[in-house]
Coordinates of C-alpha atoms in Angstrom, one line a residue:
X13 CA 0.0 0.0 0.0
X14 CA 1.8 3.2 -1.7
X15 CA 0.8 5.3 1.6
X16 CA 3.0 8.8 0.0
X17 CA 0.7 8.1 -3.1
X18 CA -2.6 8.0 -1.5
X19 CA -1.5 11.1 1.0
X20 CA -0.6 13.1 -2.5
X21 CA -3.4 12.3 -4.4
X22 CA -5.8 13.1 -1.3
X23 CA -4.7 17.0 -1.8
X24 CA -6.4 16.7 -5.0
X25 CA -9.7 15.8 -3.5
X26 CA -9.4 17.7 -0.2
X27 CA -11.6 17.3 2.8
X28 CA -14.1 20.8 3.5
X29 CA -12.7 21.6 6.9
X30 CA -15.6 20.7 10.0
X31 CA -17.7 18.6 7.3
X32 CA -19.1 15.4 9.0
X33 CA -20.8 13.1 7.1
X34 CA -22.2 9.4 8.4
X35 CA -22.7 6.3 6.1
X36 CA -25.8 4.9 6.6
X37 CA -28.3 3.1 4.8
X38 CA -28.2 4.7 1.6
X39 CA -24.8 5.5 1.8
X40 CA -23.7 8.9 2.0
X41 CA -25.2 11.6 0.6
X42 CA -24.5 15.6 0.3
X43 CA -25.0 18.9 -1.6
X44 CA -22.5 17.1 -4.7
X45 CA -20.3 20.2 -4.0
X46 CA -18.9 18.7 -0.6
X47 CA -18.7 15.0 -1.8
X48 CA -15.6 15.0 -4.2
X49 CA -13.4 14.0 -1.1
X50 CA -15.7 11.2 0.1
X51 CA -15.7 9.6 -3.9
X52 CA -12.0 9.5 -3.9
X53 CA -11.8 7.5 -0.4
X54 CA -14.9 5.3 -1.0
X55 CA -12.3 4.4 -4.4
X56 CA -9.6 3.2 -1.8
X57 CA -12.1 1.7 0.7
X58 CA -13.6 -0.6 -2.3
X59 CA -10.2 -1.7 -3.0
X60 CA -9.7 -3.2 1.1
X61 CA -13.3 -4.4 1.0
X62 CA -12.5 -6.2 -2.6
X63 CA -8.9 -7.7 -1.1
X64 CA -10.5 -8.8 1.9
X65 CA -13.6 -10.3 0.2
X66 CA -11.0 -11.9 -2.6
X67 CA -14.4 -10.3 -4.4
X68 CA -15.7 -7.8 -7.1
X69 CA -17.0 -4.9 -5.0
X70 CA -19.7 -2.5 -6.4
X71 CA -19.4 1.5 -6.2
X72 CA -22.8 3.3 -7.2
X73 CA -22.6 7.1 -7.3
X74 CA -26.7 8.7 -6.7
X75 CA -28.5 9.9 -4.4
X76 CA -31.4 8.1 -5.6
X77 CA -35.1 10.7 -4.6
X78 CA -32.7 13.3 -3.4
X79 CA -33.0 17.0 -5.2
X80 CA -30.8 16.9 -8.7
X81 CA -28.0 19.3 -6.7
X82 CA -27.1 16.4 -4.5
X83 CA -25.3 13.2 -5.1
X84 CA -23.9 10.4 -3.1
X85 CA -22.3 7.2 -3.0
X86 CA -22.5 3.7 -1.9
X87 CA -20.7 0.6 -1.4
X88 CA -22.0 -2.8 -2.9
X89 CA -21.2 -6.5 -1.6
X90 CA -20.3 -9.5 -3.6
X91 CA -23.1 -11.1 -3.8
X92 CA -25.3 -7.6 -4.6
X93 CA -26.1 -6.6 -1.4
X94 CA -25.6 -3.5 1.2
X95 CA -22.0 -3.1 2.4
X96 CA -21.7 -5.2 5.7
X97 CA -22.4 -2.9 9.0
X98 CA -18.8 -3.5 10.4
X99 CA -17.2 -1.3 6.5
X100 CA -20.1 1.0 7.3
X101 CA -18.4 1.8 10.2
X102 CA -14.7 1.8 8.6
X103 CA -16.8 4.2 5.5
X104 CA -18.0 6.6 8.1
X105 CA -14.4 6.6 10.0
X106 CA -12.6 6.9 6.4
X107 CA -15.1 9.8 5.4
X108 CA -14.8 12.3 8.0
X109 CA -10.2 11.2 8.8
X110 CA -8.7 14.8 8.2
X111 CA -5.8 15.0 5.6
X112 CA -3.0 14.3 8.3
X113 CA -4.8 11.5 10.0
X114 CA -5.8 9.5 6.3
X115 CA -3.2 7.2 6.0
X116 CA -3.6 6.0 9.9
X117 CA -7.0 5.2 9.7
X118 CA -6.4 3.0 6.4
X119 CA -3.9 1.2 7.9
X120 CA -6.5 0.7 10.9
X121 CA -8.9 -0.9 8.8
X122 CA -6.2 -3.0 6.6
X123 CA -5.0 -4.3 9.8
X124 CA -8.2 -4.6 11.5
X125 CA -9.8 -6.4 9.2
X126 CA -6.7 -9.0 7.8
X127 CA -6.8 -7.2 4.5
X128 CA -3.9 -9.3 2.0
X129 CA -2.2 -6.3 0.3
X130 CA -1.1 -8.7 -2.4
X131 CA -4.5 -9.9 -3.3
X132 CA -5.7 -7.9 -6.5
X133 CA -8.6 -6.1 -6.4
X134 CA -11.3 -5.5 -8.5
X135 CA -14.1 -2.7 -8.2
X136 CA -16.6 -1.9 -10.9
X137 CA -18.4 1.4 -10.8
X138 CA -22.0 3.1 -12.2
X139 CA -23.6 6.6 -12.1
X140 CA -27.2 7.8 -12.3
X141 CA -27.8 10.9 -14.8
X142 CA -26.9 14.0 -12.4
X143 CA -24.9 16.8 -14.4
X144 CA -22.1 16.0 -10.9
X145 CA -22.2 12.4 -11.6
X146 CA -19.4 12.0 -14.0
X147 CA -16.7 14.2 -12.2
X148 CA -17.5 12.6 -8.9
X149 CA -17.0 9.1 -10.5
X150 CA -13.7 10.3 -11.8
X151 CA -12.8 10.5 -8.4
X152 CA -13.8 7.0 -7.2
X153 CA -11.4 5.9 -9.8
X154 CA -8.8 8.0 -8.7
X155 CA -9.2 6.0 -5.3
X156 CA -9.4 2.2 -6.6
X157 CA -6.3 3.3 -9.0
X158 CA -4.0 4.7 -6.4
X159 CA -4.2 1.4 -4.4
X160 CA -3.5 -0.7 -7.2
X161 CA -6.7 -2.0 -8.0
X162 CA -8.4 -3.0 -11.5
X163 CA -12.0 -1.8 -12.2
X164 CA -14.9 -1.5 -14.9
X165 CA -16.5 1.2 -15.5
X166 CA -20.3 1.3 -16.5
X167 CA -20.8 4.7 -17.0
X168 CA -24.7 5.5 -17.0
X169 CA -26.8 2.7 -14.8
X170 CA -29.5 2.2 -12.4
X171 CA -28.6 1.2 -9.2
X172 CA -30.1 -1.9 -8.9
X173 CA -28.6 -3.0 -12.5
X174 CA -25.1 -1.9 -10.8
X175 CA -26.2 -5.0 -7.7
X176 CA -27.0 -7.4 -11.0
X177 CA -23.3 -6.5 -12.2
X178 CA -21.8 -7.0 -9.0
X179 CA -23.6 -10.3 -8.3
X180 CA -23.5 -11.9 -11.7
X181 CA -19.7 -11.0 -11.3
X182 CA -19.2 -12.8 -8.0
X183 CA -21.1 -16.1 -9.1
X184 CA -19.1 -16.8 -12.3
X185 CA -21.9 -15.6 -14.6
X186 CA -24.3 -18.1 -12.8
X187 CA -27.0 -15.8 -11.9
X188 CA -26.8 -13.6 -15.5
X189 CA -24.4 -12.2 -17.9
X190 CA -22.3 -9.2 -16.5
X191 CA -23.1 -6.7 -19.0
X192 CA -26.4 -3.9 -19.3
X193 CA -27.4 -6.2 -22.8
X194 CA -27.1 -9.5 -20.0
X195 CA -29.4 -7.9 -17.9
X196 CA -32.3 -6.8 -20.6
X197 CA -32.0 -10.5 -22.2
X198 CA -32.4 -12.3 -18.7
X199 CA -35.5 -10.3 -17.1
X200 CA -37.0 -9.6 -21.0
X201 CA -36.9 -13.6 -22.0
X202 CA -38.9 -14.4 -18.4
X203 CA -41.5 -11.5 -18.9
X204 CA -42.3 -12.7 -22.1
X205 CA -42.5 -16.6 -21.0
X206 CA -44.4 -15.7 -18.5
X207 CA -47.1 -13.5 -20.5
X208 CA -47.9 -16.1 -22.9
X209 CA -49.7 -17.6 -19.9
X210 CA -52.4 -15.2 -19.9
X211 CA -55.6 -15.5 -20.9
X212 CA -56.4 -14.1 -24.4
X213 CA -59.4 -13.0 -23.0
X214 CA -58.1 -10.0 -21.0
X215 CA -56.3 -6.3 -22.4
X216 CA -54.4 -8.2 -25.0
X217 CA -52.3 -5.5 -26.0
X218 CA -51.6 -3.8 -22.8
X219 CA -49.9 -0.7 -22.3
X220 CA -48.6 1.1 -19.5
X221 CA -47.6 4.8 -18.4
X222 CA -44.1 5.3 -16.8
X223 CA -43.1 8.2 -14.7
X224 CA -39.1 8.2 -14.9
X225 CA -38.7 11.1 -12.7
X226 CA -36.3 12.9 -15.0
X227 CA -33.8 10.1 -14.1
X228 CA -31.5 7.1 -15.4
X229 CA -34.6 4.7 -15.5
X230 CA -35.6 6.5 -19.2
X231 CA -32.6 5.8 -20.3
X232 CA -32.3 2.5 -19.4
X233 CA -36.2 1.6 -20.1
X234 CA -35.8 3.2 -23.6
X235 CA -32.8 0.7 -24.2
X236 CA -35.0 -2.3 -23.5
X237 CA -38.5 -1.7 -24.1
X238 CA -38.0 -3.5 -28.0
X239 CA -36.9 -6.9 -25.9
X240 CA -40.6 -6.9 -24.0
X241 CA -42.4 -5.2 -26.5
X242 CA -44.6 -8.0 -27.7
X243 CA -45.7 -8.6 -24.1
X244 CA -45.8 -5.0 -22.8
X245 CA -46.1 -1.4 -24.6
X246 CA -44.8 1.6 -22.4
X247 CA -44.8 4.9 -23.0
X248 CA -42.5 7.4 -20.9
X249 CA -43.0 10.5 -19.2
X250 CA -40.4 12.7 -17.3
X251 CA -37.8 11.1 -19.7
X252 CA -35.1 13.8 -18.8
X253 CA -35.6 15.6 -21.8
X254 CA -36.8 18.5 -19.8
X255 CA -37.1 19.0 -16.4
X256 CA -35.6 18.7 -13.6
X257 CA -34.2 15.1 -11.9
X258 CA -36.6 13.9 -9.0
X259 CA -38.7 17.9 -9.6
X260 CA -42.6 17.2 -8.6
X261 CA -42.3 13.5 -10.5
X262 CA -41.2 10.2 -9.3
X263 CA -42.4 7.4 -7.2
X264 CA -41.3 9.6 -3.4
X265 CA -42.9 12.6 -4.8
X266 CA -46.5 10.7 -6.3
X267 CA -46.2 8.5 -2.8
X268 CA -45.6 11.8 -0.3
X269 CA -48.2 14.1 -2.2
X270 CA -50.9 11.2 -3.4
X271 CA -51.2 13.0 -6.6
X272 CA -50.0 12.0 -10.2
X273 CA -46.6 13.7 -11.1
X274 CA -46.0 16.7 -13.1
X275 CA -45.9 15.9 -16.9
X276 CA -48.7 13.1 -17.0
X277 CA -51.9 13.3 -18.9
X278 CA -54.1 10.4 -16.7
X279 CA -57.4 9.2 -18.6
X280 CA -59.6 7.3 -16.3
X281 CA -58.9 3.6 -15.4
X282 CA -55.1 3.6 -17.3
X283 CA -52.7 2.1 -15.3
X284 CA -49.5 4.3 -14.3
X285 CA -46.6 3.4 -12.3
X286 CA -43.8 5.9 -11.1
X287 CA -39.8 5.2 -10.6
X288 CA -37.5 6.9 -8.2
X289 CA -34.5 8.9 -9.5
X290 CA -32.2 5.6 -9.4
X291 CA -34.9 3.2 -10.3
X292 CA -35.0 1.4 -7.5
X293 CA -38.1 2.2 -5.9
X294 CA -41.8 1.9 -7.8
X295 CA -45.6 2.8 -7.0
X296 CA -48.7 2.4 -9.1
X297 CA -51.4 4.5 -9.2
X298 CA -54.9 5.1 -11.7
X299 CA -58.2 7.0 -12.2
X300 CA -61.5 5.7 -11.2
X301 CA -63.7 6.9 -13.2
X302 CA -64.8 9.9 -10.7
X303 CA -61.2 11.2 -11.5
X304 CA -60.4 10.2 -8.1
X305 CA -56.7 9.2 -7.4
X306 CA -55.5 5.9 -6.5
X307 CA -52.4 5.1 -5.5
X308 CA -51.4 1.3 -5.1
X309 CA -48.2 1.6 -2.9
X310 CA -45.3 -1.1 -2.0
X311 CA -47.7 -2.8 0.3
X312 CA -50.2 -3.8 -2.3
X313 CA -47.3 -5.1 -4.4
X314 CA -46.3 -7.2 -2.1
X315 CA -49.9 -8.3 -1.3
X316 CA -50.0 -9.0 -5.2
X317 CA -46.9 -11.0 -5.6
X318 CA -46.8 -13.0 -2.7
X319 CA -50.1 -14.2 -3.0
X320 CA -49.1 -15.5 -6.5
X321 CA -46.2 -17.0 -5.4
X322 CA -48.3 -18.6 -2.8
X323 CA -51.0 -19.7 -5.7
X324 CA -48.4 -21.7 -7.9
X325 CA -46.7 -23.0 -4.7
X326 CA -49.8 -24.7 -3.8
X327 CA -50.3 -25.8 -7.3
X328 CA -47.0 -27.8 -7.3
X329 CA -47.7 -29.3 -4.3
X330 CA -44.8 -27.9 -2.6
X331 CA -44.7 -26.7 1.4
X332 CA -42.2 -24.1 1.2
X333 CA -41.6 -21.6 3.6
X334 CA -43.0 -18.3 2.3
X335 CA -42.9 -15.0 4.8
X336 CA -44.1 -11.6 4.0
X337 CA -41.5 -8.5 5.3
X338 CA -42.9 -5.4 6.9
X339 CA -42.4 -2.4 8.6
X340 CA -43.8 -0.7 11.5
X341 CA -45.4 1.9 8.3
X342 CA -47.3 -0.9 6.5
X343 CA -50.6 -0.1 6.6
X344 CA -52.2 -2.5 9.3
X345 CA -55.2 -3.2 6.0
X346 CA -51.9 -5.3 4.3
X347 CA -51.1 -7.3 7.5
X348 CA -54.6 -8.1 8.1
X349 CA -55.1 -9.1 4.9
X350 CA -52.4 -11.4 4.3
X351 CA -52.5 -12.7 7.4
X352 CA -56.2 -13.7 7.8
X353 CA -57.5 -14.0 4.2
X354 CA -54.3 -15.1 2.1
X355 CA -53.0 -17.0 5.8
X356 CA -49.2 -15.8 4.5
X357 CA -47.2 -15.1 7.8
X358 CA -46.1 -11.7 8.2
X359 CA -42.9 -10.3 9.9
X360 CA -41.9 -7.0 10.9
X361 CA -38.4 -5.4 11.4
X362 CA -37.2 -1.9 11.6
X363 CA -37.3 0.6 9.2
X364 CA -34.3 0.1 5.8
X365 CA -34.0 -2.1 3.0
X366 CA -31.0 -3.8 4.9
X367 CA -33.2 -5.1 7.9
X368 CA -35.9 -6.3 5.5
X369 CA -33.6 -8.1 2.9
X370 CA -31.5 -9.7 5.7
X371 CA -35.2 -11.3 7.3
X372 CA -36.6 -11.9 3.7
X373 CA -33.6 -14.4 3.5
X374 CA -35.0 -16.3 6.2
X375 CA -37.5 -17.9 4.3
X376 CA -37.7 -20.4 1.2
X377 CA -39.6 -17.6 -0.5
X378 CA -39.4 -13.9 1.2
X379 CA -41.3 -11.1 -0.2
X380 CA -40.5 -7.6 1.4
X381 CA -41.3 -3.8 0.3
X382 CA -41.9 -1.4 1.9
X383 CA -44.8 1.2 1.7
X384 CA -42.7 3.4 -0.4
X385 CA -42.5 0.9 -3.8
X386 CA -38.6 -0.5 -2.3
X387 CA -38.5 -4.2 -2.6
X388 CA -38.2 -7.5 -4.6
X389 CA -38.8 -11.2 -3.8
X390 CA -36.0 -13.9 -2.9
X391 CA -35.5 -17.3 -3.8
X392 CA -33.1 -19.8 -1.6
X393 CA -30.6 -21.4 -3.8
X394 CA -32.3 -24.8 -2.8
X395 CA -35.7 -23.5 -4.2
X396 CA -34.3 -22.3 -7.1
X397 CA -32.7 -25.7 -7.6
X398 CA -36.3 -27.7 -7.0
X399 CA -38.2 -25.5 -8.9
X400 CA -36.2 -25.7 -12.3
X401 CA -35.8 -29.3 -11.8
X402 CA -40.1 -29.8 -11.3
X403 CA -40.3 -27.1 -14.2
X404 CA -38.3 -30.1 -16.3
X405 CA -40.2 -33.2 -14.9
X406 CA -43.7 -32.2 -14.0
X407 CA -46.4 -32.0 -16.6
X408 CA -50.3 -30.8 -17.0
X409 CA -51.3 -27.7 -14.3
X410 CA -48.3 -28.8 -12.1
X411 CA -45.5 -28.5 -14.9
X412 CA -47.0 -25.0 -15.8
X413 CA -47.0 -23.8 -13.0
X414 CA -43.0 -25.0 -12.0
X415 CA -42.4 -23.1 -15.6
X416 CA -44.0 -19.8 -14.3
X417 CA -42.1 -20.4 -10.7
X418 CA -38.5 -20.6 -12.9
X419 CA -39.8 -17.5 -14.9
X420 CA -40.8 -15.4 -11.8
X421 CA -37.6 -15.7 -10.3
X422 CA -35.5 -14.9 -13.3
X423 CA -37.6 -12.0 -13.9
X424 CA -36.9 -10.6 -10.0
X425 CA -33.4 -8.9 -9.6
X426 CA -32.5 -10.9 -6.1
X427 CA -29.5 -8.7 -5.7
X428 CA -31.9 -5.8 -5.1
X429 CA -35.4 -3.9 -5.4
X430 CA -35.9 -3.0 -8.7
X431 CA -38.1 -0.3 -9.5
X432 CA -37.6 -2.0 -13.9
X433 CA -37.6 -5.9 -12.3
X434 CA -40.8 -4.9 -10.0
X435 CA -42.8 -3.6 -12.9
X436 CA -42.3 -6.0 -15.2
X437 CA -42.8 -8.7 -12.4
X438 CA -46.2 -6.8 -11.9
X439 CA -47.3 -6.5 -15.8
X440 CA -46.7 -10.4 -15.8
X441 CA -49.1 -11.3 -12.8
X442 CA -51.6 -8.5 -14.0
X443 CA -52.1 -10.1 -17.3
X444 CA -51.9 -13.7 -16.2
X445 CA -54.7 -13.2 -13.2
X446 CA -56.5 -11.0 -16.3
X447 CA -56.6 -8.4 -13.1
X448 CA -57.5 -4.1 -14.1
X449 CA -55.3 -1.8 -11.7
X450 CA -58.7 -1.0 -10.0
X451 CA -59.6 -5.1 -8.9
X452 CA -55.8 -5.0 -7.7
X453 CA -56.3 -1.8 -5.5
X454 CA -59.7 -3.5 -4.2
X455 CA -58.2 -6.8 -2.9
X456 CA -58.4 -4.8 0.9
X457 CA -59.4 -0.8 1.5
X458 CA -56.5 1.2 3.2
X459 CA -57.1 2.3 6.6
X460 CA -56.6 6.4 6.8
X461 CA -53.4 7.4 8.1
X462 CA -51.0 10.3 9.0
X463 CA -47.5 10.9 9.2
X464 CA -46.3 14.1 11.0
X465 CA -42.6 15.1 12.3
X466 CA -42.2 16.6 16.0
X467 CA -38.6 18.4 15.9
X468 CA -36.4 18.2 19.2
X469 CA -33.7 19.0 20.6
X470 CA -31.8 15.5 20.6
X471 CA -33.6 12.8 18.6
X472 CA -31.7 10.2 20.7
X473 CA -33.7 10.7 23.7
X474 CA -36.1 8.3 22.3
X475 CA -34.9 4.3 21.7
X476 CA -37.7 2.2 20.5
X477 CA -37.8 -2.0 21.1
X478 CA -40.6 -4.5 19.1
X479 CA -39.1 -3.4 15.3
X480 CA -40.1 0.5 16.5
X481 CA -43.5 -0.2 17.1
X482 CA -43.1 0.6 20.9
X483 CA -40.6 3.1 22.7
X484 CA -38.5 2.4 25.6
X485 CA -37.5 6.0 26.4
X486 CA -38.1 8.0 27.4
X487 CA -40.2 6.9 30.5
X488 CA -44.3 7.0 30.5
X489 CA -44.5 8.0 26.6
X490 CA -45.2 4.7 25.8
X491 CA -47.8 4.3 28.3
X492 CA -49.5 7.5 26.6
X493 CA -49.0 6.3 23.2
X494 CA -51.4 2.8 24.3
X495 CA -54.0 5.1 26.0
X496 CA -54.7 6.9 23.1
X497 CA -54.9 4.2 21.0
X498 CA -57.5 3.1 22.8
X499 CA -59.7 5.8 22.2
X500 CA -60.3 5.0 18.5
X501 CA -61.3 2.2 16.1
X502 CA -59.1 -0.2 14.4
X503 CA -56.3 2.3 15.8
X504 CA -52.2 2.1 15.9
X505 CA -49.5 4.8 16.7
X506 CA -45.5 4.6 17.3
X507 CA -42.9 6.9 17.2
X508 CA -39.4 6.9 16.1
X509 CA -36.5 8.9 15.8
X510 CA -35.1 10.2 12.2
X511 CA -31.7 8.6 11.1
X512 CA -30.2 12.4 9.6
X513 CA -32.0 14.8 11.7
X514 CA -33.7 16.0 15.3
X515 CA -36.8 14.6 14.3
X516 CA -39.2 12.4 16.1
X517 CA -41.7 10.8 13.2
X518 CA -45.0 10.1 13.9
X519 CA -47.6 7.3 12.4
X520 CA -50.7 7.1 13.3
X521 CA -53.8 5.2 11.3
X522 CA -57.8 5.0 12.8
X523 CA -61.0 3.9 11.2
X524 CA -61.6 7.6 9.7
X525 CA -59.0 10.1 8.6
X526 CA -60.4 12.6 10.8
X527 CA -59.6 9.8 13.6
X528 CA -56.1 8.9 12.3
X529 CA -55.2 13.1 12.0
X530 CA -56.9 13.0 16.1
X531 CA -54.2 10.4 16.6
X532 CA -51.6 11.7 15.2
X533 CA -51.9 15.0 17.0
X534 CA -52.5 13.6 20.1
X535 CA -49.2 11.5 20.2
X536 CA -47.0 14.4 18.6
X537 CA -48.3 16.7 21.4
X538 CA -47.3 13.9 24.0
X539 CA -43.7 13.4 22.1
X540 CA -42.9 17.2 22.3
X541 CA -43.7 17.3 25.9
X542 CA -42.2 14.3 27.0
X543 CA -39.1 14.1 24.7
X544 CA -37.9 17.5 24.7
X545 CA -39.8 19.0 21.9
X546 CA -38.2 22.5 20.2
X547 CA -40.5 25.2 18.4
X548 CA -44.2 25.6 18.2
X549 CA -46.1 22.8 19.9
X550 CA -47.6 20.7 17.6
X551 CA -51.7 21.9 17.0
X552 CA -54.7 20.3 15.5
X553 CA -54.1 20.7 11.7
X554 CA -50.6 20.7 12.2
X555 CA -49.1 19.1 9.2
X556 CA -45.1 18.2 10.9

């Protein structure tokens, strides 16, 4: 490790004195103006993580549903998935090292963690469309070059086709061909399999509206729509032509607002769906015929595709182990309903993709989103193995079905959610259950909700057990929480503290809206009074 080298090339990509960033779930992310330092040593700390893996180690530059000024940048594992908690730790520590203290803390981590400084390294690395984007990528190179190490660059990709890459990579082209053509071919050939299965009798031709919120997902989706074309006709919106990345369009801003996006001429009764900025998040959404608004959210997917899953399961005969992953913000309508009517189990864990990916791969088949359109659906290796073997032997229902099992789970990327994967997934079970958006979005009725923020002066004043659904400090606000519950119908609350800011958040859902917006209230007003609320006290009406 050419210490003087990194130390010289660090004053090219100098820290902003006092600037403290933390790595968390989706990595780190800035105004792009403050982040050129952090690209360069996220370069070097790929290389360790790729030495001590003895892997190919991912480095996506986006900041996803942020505003187009910011960027960010995260780390990818071998086999496609987050960057283990331990290097989040070493990212965080690496980040924020000022210039005289850089090469200590690298040899910290080398050390620490075993790293072989012989052992090549590989690092491959992929940008969303941001006008920053390229020159911070630059400077992720700069960092896996000064340590020696080998990479591939991708240039323009989603994030979750930069996870494909990485996986496909680290299981010796087993899982898909490593290149953006691999990826198109793999999840194209399944959708199209998989839609001959529908009945002729439904929308034969169907089409679809895509909201691509100015972002990297046009792109790509214009690349590959002439490989699903026979099965599926889309027509774009927000396409980055004009307008602005993530600027009142895409799936955060349709979820957040519960109208359509900027840009979108709706008819009654089409279906639309909406992409985040990276294309790695996706929600649905139509007209009735009132011009009323629907949105179908990452709940119903899941409801959608597990119970699916669960259909040709049953068909083949097979007991696998199927779970559904929540979070404390799935609407309790979901739980109930796949609980008591489909009789899928359900499991909740905290909030961020990383707690419901690691309990999704508990199960033979785990399904997680979460409300905001984040998720996929994950297939043990052994399952996988079954499945394409019964798709070979089996004949009659049973042998179709096997053959729409092996389709399914080629068409899911496992490394990741996929906002492209998702909606093709969707499209495929639509048209083979010969199901309208509207008999989707009436398989249960939402209960009314609210979210609202309480700011104060130290969000860590509140810790939370039961996957945040109840809080443990500070004292007697928990007991509060359960009394007002019980003033209201078909009624939950919790509370729990932002991850970036002095925040308390605030769910509450009821029988009625005017109930669940009561409830909400209510428990805000007892979380600035008992957790050291700043500002105005919260009021009825008040909107957090």
């Amino acid at each position: 490790m050419d210490l003087g080298a990194v130390t010289k090339h660090s004053t090219s990509h100098a820290k902003p004195s006092g600037l403290v960033l933390q790595y968390g779930t989706a990595g780190f992310r800035a105004n792009a103006e403050h982040l050129d330092h952090i690209m360069y040593r996220m370069g070097l700390l790929a290389v360790l993580r790729s030495k001590q893996t003895k892997s190919t180690i991912g480095v996506m530059v986006t900041a996803s549903h942020n505003p187009e000024e910011d960027n960010g940048v995260k780390l990818i594992d071998p086999l496609g998935e987050m960057l283990a908690p331990s290097w989040e730790e070493h990212a965080t520590r690496l980040a924020n090292a000022e210039e005289q203290d850089l090469q200590r803390v690298l040899v910290g981590i080398s050390e620490g963690e075993a790293v072989d400084l012989q052992q090549e390294a590989f690092v491959v690395i992929g940008r969303d469309t941001r006008p920053s984007s390229e020159k911070l990528s630059q400077s992720v190179i700069d960092g896996v070059t000064v340590l020696g190490g080998q990479f591939h660059d991708y240039g323009l990709l989603t994030t979750p086709q930069l996870h494909y890459m990485v996986y496909c990579r680290n299981t010796g082209g087993r899982y898909g061909k490593a290149t953006v053509d691999g990826y198109y071919q793999k999840l194209s050939k399944a959708f199209v399999e998989l839609t001959k299965q529908a009945s002729c009798s439904g929308d034969e031709h169907r089409s679809l509206k895509v909201d691509c919120a100015n972002g990297i997902g046009a792109l790509k989706l214009k690349e590959m729509q002439h490989y699903f074309s026979q099965g599926l006709s889309v027509e774009l919106f927000n396409d980055g032509t004009k307008g602005k990345l993530n600027h009142l369009c895409g799936a955060d801003f349709v979820k957040s607002h519960q109208k359509p996006p900027e840009g979108m001429e709706m008819k009654s009764n089409e279906r639309c769906c909406s992409f985040d900025g990276d294309a790695d998040r996706i929600v649905y959404y139509y007209r009735d015929a009132d011009g009323q608004f629907h949105l179908i959210d990452g709940d119903k997917i899941a409801t959608l595709i597990s119970s699916f899953l669960k259909d040709l399961l049953s068909e083949i005969g097979e007991d696998l182990n199927i779970g559904v992953v929540q979070t404390a913000y799935a609407n309790g309508s979901s739980t109930r309903y796949l609980e008591e009517v489909m009789k899928v189990p359900v499991y909740c864990t905290k909030t961020g993709v990383k707690h419901l990916h690691h309990k999704a791969q508990e199960f033979d088949v785990g399904v997680y989103f979460e409300a905001n359109g984040h998720g996929t659906a994950l297939f043990s290796k052994a399952v996988e193995v079954k499945i394409k073997q019964l798709a070979k032997e089996l004949e009659d229902n049973k042998g179709k079905a096997a053959k729409m099992l092996e389709n399914i789970i080629d068409l899911f990327n496992q490394a990741a959610g996929d906002a492209i994967s998702d909606m093709l997934v969707i499209e495929a079970i639509l048209a083979v259950k010969g199901l309208t958006a509207q008999q989707w979005d009436a398989l249960y009725r939402d209960l009314p909700n609210r979210q609202l923020k309480v700011k104060v002066a130290d969000r860590r004043v509140i810790s939370t057990t039961d996957a945040e659904r109840r809080v443990v400090t500070p004292p007697g606000l928990q007991e509060v929480i359960s009394d007002l519950v019980k003033k209201y119908k078909l009624s939950r609350a919790f509370v729990r503290p932002s991850g970036t800011e002095d925040v308390i958040r605030v769910y509450a859902e009821a029988d009625s809206q005017e109930n669940a917006d009561s409830l909400a209230h209510d428990v805000s007003l007892a979380v600035f009074q008992l957790a050291g609320g700043i500002g105005e006290r919260p009021t009825p009406g008040f909107c957090g």
